[in-house]
Coordinates of C-alpha atoms and ligand atoms in Angstrom, one line a residue:
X1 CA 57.5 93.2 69.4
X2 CA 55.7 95.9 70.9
X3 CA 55.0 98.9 68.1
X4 CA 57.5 101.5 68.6
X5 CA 55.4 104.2 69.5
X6 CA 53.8 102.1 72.8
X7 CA 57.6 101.3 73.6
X8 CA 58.7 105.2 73.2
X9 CA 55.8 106.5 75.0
X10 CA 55.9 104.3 78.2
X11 CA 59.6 105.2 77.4
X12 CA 58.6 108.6 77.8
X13 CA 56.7 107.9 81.1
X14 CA 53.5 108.5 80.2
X15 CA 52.0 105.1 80.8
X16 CA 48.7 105.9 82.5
X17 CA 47.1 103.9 85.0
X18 CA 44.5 102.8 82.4
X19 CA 47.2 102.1 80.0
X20 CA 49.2 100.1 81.5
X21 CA 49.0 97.9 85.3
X22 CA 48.9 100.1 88.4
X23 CA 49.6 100.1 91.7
X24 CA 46.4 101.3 94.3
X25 CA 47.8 103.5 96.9
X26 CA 45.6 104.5 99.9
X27 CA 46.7 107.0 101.9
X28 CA 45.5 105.8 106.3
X29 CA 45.9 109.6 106.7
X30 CA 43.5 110.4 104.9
X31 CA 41.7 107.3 103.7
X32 CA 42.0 108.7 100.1
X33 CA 42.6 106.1 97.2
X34 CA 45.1 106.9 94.3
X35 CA 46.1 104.9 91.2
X36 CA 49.5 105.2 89.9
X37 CA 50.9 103.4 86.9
X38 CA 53.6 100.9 86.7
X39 CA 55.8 100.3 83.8
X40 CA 59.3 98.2 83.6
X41 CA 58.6 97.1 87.3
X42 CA 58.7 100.6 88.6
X43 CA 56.4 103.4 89.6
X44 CA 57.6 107.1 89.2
X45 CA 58.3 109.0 92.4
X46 CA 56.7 112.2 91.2
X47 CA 53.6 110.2 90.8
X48 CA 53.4 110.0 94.8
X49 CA 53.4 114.0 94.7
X50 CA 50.4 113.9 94.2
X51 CA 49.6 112.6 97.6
X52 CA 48.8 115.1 100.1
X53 CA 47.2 115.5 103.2
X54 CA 46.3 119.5 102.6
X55 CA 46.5 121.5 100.1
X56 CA 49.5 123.3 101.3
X57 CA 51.3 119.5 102.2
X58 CA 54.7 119.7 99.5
X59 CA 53.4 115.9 98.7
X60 CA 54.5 112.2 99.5
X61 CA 58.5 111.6 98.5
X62 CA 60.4 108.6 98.6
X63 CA 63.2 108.3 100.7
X64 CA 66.2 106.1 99.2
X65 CA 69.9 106.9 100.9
X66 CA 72.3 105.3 98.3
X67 CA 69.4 104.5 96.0
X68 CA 69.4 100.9 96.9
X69 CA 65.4 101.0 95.0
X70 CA 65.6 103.3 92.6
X71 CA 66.1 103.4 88.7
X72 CA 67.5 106.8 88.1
X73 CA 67.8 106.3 84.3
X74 CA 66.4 104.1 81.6
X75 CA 70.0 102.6 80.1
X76 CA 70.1 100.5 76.4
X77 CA 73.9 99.6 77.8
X78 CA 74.7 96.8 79.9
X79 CA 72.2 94.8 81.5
X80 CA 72.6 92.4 84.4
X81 CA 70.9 89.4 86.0
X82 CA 72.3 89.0 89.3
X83 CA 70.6 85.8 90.6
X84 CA 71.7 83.8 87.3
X85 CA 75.0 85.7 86.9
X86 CA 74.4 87.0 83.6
X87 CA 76.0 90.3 81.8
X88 CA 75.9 92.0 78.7
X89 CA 76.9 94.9 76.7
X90 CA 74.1 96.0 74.6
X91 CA 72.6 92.4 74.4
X92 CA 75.9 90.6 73.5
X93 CA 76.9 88.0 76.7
X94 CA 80.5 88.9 78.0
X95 CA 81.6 85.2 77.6
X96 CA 81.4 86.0 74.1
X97 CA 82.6 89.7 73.8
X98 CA 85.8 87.9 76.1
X99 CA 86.4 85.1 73.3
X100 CA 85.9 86.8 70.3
X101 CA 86.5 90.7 70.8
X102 CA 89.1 93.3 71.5
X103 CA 88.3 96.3 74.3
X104 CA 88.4 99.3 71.4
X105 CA 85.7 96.8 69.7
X106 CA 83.3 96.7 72.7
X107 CA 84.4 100.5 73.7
X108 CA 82.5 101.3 70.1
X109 CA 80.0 98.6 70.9
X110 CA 78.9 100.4 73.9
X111 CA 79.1 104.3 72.5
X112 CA 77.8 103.4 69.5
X113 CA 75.1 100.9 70.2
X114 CA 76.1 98.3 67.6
X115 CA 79.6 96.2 66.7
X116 CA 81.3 98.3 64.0
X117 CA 81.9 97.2 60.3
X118 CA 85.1 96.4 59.2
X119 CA 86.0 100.1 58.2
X120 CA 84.2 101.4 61.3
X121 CA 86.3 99.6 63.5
X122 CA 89.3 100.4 61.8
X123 CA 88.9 104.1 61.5
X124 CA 87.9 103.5 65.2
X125 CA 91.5 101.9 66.1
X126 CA 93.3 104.2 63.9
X127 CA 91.4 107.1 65.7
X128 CA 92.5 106.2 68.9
X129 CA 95.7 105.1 68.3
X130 CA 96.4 108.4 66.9
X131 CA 95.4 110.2 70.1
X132 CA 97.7 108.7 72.4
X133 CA 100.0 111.3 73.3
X134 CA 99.2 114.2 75.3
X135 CA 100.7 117.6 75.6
X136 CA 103.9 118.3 77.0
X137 CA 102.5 120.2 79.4
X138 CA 100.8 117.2 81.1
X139 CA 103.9 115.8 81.7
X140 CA 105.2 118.9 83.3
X141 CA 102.4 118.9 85.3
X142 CA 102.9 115.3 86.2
X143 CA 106.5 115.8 87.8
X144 CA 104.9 118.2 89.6
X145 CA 103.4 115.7 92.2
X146 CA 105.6 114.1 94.9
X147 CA 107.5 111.1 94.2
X148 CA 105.2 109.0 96.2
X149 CA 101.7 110.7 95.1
X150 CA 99.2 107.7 95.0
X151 CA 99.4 107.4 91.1
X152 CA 95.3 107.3 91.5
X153 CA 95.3 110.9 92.9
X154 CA 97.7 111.7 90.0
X155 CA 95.2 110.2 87.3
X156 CA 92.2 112.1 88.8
X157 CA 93.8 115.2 88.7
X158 CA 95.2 114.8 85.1
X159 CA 92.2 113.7 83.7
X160 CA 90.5 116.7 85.0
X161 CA 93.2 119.0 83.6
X162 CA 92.6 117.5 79.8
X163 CA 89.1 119.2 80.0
X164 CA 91.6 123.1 79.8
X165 CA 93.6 121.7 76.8
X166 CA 90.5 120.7 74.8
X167 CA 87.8 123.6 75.5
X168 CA 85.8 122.9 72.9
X169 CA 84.6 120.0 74.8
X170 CA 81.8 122.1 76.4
X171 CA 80.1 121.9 72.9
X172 CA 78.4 118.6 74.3
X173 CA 75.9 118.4 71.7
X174 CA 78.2 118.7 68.9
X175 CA 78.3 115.0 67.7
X176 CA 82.1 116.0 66.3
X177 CA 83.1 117.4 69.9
X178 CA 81.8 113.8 71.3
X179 CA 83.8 111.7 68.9
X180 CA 87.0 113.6 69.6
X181 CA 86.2 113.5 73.6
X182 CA 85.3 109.9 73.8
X183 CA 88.3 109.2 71.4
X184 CA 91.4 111.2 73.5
X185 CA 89.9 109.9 76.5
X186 CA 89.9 106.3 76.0
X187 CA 93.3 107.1 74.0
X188 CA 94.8 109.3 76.7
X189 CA 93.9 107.3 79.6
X190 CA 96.5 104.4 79.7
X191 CA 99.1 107.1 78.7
X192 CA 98.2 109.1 81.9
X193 CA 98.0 106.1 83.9
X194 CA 102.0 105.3 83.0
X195 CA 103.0 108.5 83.1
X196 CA 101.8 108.3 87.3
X197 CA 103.5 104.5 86.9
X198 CA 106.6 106.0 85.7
X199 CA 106.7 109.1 88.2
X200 CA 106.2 106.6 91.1
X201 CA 109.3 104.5 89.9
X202 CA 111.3 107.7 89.3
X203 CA 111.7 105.9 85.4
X204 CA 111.4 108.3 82.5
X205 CA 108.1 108.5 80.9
X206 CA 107.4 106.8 77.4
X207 CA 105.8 107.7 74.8
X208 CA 103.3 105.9 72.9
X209 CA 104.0 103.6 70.1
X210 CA 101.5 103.3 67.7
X211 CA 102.7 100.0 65.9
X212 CA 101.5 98.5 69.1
X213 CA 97.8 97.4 70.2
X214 CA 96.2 99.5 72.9
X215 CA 97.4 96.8 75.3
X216 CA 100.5 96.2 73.8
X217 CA 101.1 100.2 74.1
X218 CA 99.8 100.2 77.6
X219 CA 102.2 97.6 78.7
X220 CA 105.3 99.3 76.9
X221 CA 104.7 102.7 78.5
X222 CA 104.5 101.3 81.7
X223 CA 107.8 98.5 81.1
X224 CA 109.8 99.6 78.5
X225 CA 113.7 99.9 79.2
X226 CA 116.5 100.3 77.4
X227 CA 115.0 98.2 74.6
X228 CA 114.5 99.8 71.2
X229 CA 111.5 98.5 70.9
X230 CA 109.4 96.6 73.6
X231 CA 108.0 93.4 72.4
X232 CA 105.1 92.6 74.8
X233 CA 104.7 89.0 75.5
X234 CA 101.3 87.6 73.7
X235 CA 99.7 86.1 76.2
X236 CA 99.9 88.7 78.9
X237 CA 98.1 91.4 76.1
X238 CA 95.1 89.2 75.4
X239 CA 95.2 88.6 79.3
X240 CA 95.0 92.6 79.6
X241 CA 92.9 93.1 77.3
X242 CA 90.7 90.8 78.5
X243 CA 90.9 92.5 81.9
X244 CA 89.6 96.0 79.7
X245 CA 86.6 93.8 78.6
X246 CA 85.3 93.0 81.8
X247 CA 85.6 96.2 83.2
X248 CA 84.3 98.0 80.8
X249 CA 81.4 98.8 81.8
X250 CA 78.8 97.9 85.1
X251 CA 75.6 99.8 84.6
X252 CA 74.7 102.0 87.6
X253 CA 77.5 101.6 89.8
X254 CA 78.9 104.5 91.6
X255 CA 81.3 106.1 89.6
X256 CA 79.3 105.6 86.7
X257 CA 76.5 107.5 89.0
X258 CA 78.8 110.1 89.4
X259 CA 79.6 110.4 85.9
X260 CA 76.1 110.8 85.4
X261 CA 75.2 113.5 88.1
X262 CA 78.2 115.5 87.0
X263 CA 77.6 115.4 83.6
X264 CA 74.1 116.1 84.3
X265 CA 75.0 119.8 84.7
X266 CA 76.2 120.0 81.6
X267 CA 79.8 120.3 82.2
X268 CA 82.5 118.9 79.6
X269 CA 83.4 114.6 79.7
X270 CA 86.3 115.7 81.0
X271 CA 85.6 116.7 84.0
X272 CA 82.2 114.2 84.1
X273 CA 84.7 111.7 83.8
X274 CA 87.2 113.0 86.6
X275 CA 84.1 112.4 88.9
X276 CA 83.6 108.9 88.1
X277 CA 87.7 108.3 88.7
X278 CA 87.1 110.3 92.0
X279 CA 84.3 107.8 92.7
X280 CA 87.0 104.6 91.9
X281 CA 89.5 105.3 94.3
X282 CA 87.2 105.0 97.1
X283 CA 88.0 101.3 98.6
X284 CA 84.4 100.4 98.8
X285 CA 84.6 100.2 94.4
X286 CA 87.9 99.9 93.0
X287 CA 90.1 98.5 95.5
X288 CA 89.0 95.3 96.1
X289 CA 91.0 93.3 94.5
X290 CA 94.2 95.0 96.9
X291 CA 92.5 93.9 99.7
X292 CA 92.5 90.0 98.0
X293 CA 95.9 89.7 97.4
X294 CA 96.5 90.8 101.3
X295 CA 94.3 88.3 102.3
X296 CA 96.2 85.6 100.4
X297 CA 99.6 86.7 102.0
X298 CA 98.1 86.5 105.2
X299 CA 96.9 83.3 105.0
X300 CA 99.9 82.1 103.2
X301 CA 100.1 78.3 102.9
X302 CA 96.6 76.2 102.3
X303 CA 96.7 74.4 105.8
X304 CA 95.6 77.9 107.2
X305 CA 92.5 78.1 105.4
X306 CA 90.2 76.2 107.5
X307 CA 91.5 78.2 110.7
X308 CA 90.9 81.5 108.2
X309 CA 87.6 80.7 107.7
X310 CA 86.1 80.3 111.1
X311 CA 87.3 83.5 111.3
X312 CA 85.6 84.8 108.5
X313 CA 82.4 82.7 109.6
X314 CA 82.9 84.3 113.3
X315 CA 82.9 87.7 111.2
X316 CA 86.3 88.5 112.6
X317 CA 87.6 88.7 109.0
X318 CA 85.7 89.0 105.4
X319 CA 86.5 86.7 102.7
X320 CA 87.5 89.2 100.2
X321 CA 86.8 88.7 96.6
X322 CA 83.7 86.9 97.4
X323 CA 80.0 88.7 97.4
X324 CA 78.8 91.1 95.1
X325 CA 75.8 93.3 95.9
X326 CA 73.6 92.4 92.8
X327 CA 75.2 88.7 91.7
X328 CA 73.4 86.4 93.3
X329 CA 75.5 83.9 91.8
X330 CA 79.0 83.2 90.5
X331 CA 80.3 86.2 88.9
X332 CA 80.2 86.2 85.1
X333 CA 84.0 87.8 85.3
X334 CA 85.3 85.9 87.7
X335 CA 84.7 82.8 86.1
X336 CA 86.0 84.1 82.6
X337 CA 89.1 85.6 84.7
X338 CA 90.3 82.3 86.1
X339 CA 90.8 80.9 82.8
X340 CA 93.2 83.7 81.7
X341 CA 95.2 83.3 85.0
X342 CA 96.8 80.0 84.0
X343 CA 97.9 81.4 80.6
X344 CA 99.7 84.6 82.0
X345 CA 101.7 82.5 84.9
X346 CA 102.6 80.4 82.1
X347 CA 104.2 83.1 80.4
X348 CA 105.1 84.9 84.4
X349 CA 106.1 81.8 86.0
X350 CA 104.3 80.2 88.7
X351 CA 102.3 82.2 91.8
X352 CA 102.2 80.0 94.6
X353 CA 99.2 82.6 95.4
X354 CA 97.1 81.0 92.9
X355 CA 97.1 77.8 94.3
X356 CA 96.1 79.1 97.5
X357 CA 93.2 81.4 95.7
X358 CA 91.9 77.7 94.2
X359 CA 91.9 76.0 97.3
X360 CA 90.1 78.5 99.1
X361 CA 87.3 79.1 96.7
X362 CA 86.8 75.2 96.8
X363 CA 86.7 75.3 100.7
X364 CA 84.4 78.3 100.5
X365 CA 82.1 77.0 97.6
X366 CA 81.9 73.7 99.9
X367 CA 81.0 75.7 102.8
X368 CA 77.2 76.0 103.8
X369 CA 78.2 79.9 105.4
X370 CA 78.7 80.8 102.0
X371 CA 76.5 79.1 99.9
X372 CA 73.4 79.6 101.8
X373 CA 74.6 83.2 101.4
X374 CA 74.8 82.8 98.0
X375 CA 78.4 84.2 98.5
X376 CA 80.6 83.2 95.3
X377 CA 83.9 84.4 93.7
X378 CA 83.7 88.2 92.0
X379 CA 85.8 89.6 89.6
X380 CA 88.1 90.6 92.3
X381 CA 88.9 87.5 93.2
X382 CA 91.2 86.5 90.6
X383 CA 92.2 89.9 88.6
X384 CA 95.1 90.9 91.3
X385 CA 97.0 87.8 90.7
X386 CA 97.4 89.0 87.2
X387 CA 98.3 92.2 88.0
X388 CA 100.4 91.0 90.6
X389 CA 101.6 88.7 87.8
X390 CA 102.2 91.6 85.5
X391 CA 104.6 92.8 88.3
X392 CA 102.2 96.0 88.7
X393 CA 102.0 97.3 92.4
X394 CA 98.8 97.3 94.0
X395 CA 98.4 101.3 93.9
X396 CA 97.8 100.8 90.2
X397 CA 95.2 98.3 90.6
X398 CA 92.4 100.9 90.6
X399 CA 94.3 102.8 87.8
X400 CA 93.8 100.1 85.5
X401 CA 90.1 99.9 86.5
X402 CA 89.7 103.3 85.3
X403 CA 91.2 103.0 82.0
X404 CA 88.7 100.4 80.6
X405 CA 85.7 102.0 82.5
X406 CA 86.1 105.2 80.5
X407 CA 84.1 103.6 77.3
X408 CA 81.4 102.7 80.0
X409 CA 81.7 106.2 81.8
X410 CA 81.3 107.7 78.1
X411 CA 78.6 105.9 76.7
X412 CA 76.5 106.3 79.7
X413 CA 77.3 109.9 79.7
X414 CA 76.3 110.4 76.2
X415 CA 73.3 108.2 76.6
X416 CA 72.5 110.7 79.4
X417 CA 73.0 113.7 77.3
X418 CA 70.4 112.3 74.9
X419 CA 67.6 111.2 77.3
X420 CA 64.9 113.7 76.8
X421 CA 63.8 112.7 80.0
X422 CA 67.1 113.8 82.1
X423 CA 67.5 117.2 83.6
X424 CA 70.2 118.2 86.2
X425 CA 70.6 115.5 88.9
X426 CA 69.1 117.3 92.3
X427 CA 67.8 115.0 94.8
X428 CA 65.3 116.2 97.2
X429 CA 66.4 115.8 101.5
X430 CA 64.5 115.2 104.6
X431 CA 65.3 118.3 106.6
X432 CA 66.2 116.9 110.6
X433 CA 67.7 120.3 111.6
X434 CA 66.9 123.5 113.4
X435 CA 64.6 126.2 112.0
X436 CA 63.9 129.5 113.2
X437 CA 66.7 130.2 115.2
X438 CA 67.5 133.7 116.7
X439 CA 70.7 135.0 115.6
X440 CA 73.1 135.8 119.0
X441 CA 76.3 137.6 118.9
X442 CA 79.2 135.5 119.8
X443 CA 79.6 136.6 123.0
X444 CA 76.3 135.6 124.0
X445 CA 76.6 131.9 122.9
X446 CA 76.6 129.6 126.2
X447 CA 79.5 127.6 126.1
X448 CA 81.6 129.7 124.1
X449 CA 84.5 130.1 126.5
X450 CA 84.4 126.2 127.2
X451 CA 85.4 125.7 123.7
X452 CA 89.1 125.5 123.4
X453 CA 90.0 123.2 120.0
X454 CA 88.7 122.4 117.1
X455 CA 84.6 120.2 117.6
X456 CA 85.2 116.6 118.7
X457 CA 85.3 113.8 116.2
X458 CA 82.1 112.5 115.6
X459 CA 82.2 108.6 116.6
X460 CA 82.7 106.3 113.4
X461 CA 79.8 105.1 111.8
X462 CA 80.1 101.5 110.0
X463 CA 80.1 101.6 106.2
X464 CA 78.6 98.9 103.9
X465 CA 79.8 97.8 100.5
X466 CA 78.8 98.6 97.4
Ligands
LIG501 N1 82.8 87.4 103.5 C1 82.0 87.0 104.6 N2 80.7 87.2 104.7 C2 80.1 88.0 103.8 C3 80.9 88.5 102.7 C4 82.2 88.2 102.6 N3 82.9 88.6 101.5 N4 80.0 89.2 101.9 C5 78.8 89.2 102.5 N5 78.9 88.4 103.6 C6 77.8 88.1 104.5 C7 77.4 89.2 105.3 O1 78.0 89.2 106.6 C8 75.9 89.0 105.5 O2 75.7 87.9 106.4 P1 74.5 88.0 107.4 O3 73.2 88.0 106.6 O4 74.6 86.7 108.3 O5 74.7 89.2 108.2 C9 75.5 88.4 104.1 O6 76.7 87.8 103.6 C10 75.0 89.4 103.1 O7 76.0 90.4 103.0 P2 75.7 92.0 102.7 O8 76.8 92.7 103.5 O9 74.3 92.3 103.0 O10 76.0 92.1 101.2 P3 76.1 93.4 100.4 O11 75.4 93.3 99.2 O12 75.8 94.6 101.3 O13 77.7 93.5 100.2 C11 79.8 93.3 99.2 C12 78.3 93.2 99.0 C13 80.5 93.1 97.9 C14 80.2 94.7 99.8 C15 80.2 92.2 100.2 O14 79.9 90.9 99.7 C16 81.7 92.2 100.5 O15 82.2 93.0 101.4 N6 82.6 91.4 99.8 C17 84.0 91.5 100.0 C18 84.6 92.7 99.3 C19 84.6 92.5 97.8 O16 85.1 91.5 97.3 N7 84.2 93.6 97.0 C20 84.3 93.5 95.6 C21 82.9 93.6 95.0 S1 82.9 93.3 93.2 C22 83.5 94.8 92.6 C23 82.7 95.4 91.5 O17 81.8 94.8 90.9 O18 83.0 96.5 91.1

C-alpha cells in the first residue's frame, strides 16, 4: 500500500507533474507547451487556468453540461464498475450486504465507514427506532394538502419542514447534531412517507410501533386496519428490506448531486436532503420503474412481445427497465431483485406480469439490438412488480426510493462537510448573451404594442436519461 502521506497528499491535489504522470497540453494559439498532472485518471480543471492567450485572458475552462466527465468529489462510499456490473458500499459487494445484512446495518455502514459491533448496531437500531414519530404538528400540516396531492410533493415538502422543528441542525459540525439528524431522518422518513400514503387513501394515519423492524413498521403504517396489531408477512419484509439495500445508495447520481450542492452552502441536512427528494421525483431518476409496469400492461400477453419489440428497435417505443447510463452490463440489483420476486408472489399470489417481465428479458437478452448495445435489465426492471405486489400504487414508487436513499444522501453529505477540499458548489457559465445594451424606456421598445400575451413557448427540446 501506498504510505499514507503520498495517498493524502495526491488526495489533497497536490500531485505535481514531476510527482506523478502528466498530461502535455500545447496550446495552437499560442504554440505554448504546459504540463499538468494527472492523478486517479483525472486532471484538475483549475490547472487549465493557467492557460492563457494574454495576460488579461480569464484562462482556459472546461465545459461539461450535466458533468457527463467530471469528478466533482473524491467519495470513500460506493464504488461502481459499470462495464462488469459491480457495486459496493464501502468495499463490501451488494450480493453480500443483500444476503447477509439489514438496511439500518448498511445505513451505519455507509455514515460510518465500517459495519458496526454488536453494541454499535444495536444502539444504532434502538436509536432509530426511537425516533420514529414526528410532531403533531407534521401531521396537521400533512392534512393540509389536497386529497389527491402526489404523496411525492407531500414528502418533499415535509422533509423540508423537519429542518424548523430541529434548529439545532445548523450546527453541522457538531458531531452530536449529525448523529441526531442522520438518525430522525432515516427514522422519520418512512413515517412521512405513510403519513402522504394514508392522506391519499383518506385512512387515518398510524403511528409507529417500535416492537416492529424498520420494514415491519413501514409496512404497518402504511397497511394497518382494524387489527390490534399488524403482523407483517415475513417474506414481504426481507423482500422490502432488501429493496432499502439496493437503493441505498448510487454514488454521484443526481439527487445525491443535489444533496451535495445544497449542502455545500452550509445549510442544515434537512433541507440538503429536501433537494436530493426534489431531485427524485423528476421521471428521468426515480420513476422508472412506473413507466415498467405501464409497459407490461400494454403489452399484456407474451405473444405481443415480438410485435413490441420491433417497435422498440424502430425506436417507436423504449424498452423500459433496460439501460443504465454507467452499467455496461447486467445490473447488479436487478439480478439480486429477480430472486426476491418469486418469494413475495409466493406469499402475494401469482402476477401474471411477471411471467410477461421474464419472457421479455429472454427475447431482449437474445436480441442482437440489445446486446450489441449492451442494453440489459436495471433495477427498475423488476422492483415495481413488488411494489405492485405489495399492493402500493405507483405514486409511491419514488416515495420508497427516497426512504432508503437518505443513508446515501447523508453519508455523502457528511463526507462532503469533511472534505477539506470542498467549498460552496458554484460552477462557472459560458456567457452567449447581450452585453452593453442601452437602456430604453418602454415606450421606445420596437415591437411593444405588437405584444399582446404572455412570450411564446419555446419549442420542446428532447431530454436524455440519466
Ligand atoms: N430501449 C431501447 N433502446 C435503448 C434503451 C432502451 N431502454 N436504452 C438505450 N437504448 C439505445 C439508444 O437508443 C442508443 O441507441 P443508438 O446508439 O442506436 O442511438 C443506445 O441504446 C445508447 O443509449 P443512450 O440513450 O446513449 O444511453 P444513455 O446512457 O444516455 O441512457 C438510460 C441511459 C437509462 C436513460 C436509457 O438506457 C433508458 O432510457 N432506459 C430506459 C429507462 C430506464 O429504465 N431508466 C432507469 C435507469 S436505472 C435507475 C437508477 O439507477 O437510478
Amino acid at each position: 500500500m501506498a504510505n499514507e502521506n503520498e495517498t493524502t497528499e495526491q488526495a489533497g491535489g497536490v500531485a505535481t507533474a514531476e510527482s506523478a504522470e502528466s498530461l502535455t497540453i500545447t496550446d495552437s494559439r499560442t504554440g505554448e507547451s504546459y504540463e499538468v498532472a494527472v492523478a486517479d485518471g483525472t486532471i484538475r480543471a483549475m490547472d487549465l487556468r493557467q492557460i492563457k492567450v494574454s495576460d488579461d485572458d480569464f484562462g482556459l475552462m472546461s465545459y461539461d453540461p450535466a458533468f457527463t466527465n467530471t469528478a466533482s468529489c473524491r467519495s470513500a462510499i460506493t464504488y461502481i464498475d459499470g462495464e462488469a456490473g459491480i457495486l459496493q458500499h464501502r468495499g463490501y459487494s451488494i450480493e453480500q450486504l443483500c444476503e447477509h445484512s439489514s438496511y439500518l446495518e448498511v445505513a451505519y455502514l455507509l455514515i460510518f465507514g465500517e459495519l458496526p459491533t454488536a453494541p454499535q448496531l444495536e444502539r444504532w437500531v434502538y436509536d432509530v427506532t426511537h425516533h420514529t414519530f414526528v410532531h403533531e404538528n407534521i401531521k396537521k400540516f400533512v392534512e393540509g394538502f389536497r386529497y389527491d396531492a402526489h404523496p411525492m410533493g407531500m414528502l418533499l415538502a415535509s422533509v423540508g419542514a423537519l429542518s424548523t422543528f430541529y434548529p439545532d441542525a445548523k450546527q453541522i459540525d457538531d458531531p452530536e447534531q449529525r448523529y441526531m439528524a442522520a438518525i430522525r431522518m432515516i427514522a422519520k422518513m418512512p413515517t412521512l412517507a405513510a403519513f402522504a400514503y394514508r392522506h391519499n387513501m383518506g385512512l387515518p394515519y398510524i403511528y409507529p410501533d417500535n416492537d416492529l423492524t424498520y420494514p415491519e413498521n413501514f409496512l404497518s403504517m402504511m397497511f394497518k386496519m382494524t387489527e390490534s396489531k399488524y403482523e407483517p408477512d415475513p417474506r414481504l419484509a426481507r423482500a422490502l428490506d432488501v429493496l432499502f439495500i439496493l437503493h441505498a445508495d448510487h454514488e454521484q447520481n443526481c439527487s445525491t448531486n443535489a444533496v451535495r450542492g445544497v449542502g455545500s452552502s452550509q445549510v442544515d441536512p434537512y433541507s440538503a436532503v429536501t433537494a436530493g427528494v426534489a431531485a427524485l421525483y423528476g421521471p428521468l431518476h426515480g420513476g422508472a420503474n412506473e413507466a415498467v409496469l405501464r409497459m407490461l400492461r400494454r403489452i399484456e400477453t407474451p405473444e405481443n412481445i415480438p410485435d413490441f419489440l420491433a417497435r422498440v428497435k424502430d425506436r417507436e417505443e423504449r424498452l423500459m427497465g433496460f439501460g443504465h447510463r454507467v452499467y455496461k452490463n447486467y445490473d447488479p440489483r436487478a439480478r439480486i431483485i429477480k430472486k426476491h420476486v418469486d418469494e413475495v408472489l409466493e406469499a402475494t399470489g401469482e402476477n401474471p406480469l411477471l411471467d410477461l417481465a421474464v419472457e421479455l428479458e429472454k427475447r431482449a437478452l437474445d436480441d442482437d439490438f440489445f446486446t450489441s448495445r449492451k442494453l440489459y435489465p436495471n433495477v427498475d426492471f423488476y422492483s415495481g412488480l413488488i411494489y405492485e405486489a405489495l399492493r402500493i400504487p405507483t405514486g409511491m414508487f419514488t416515495v420508497i426510493f427516497a426512504i432508503p436513499r437518505t443513508a446515501g444522501w447523508i453519508s455523502q453529505w457528511m463526507e462532503m462537510i469533511d472534505d477539506p477540499e470542498q467549498k460552496i458548489a458554484r460552477p462557472r457559465q459560458v456567457y452567449t448573451g447581450a452585453r452593453d445594451l442601452d437602456y430604453l424606456p418602454v415606450d421606445d421598445r420596437e415591437g411593444a404594442e405588437k405584444i399582446t400575451g404572455p412570450p411564446a413557448r419555446r419549442p420542446k427540446r428532447p431530454r436524455r436519461g440519466a
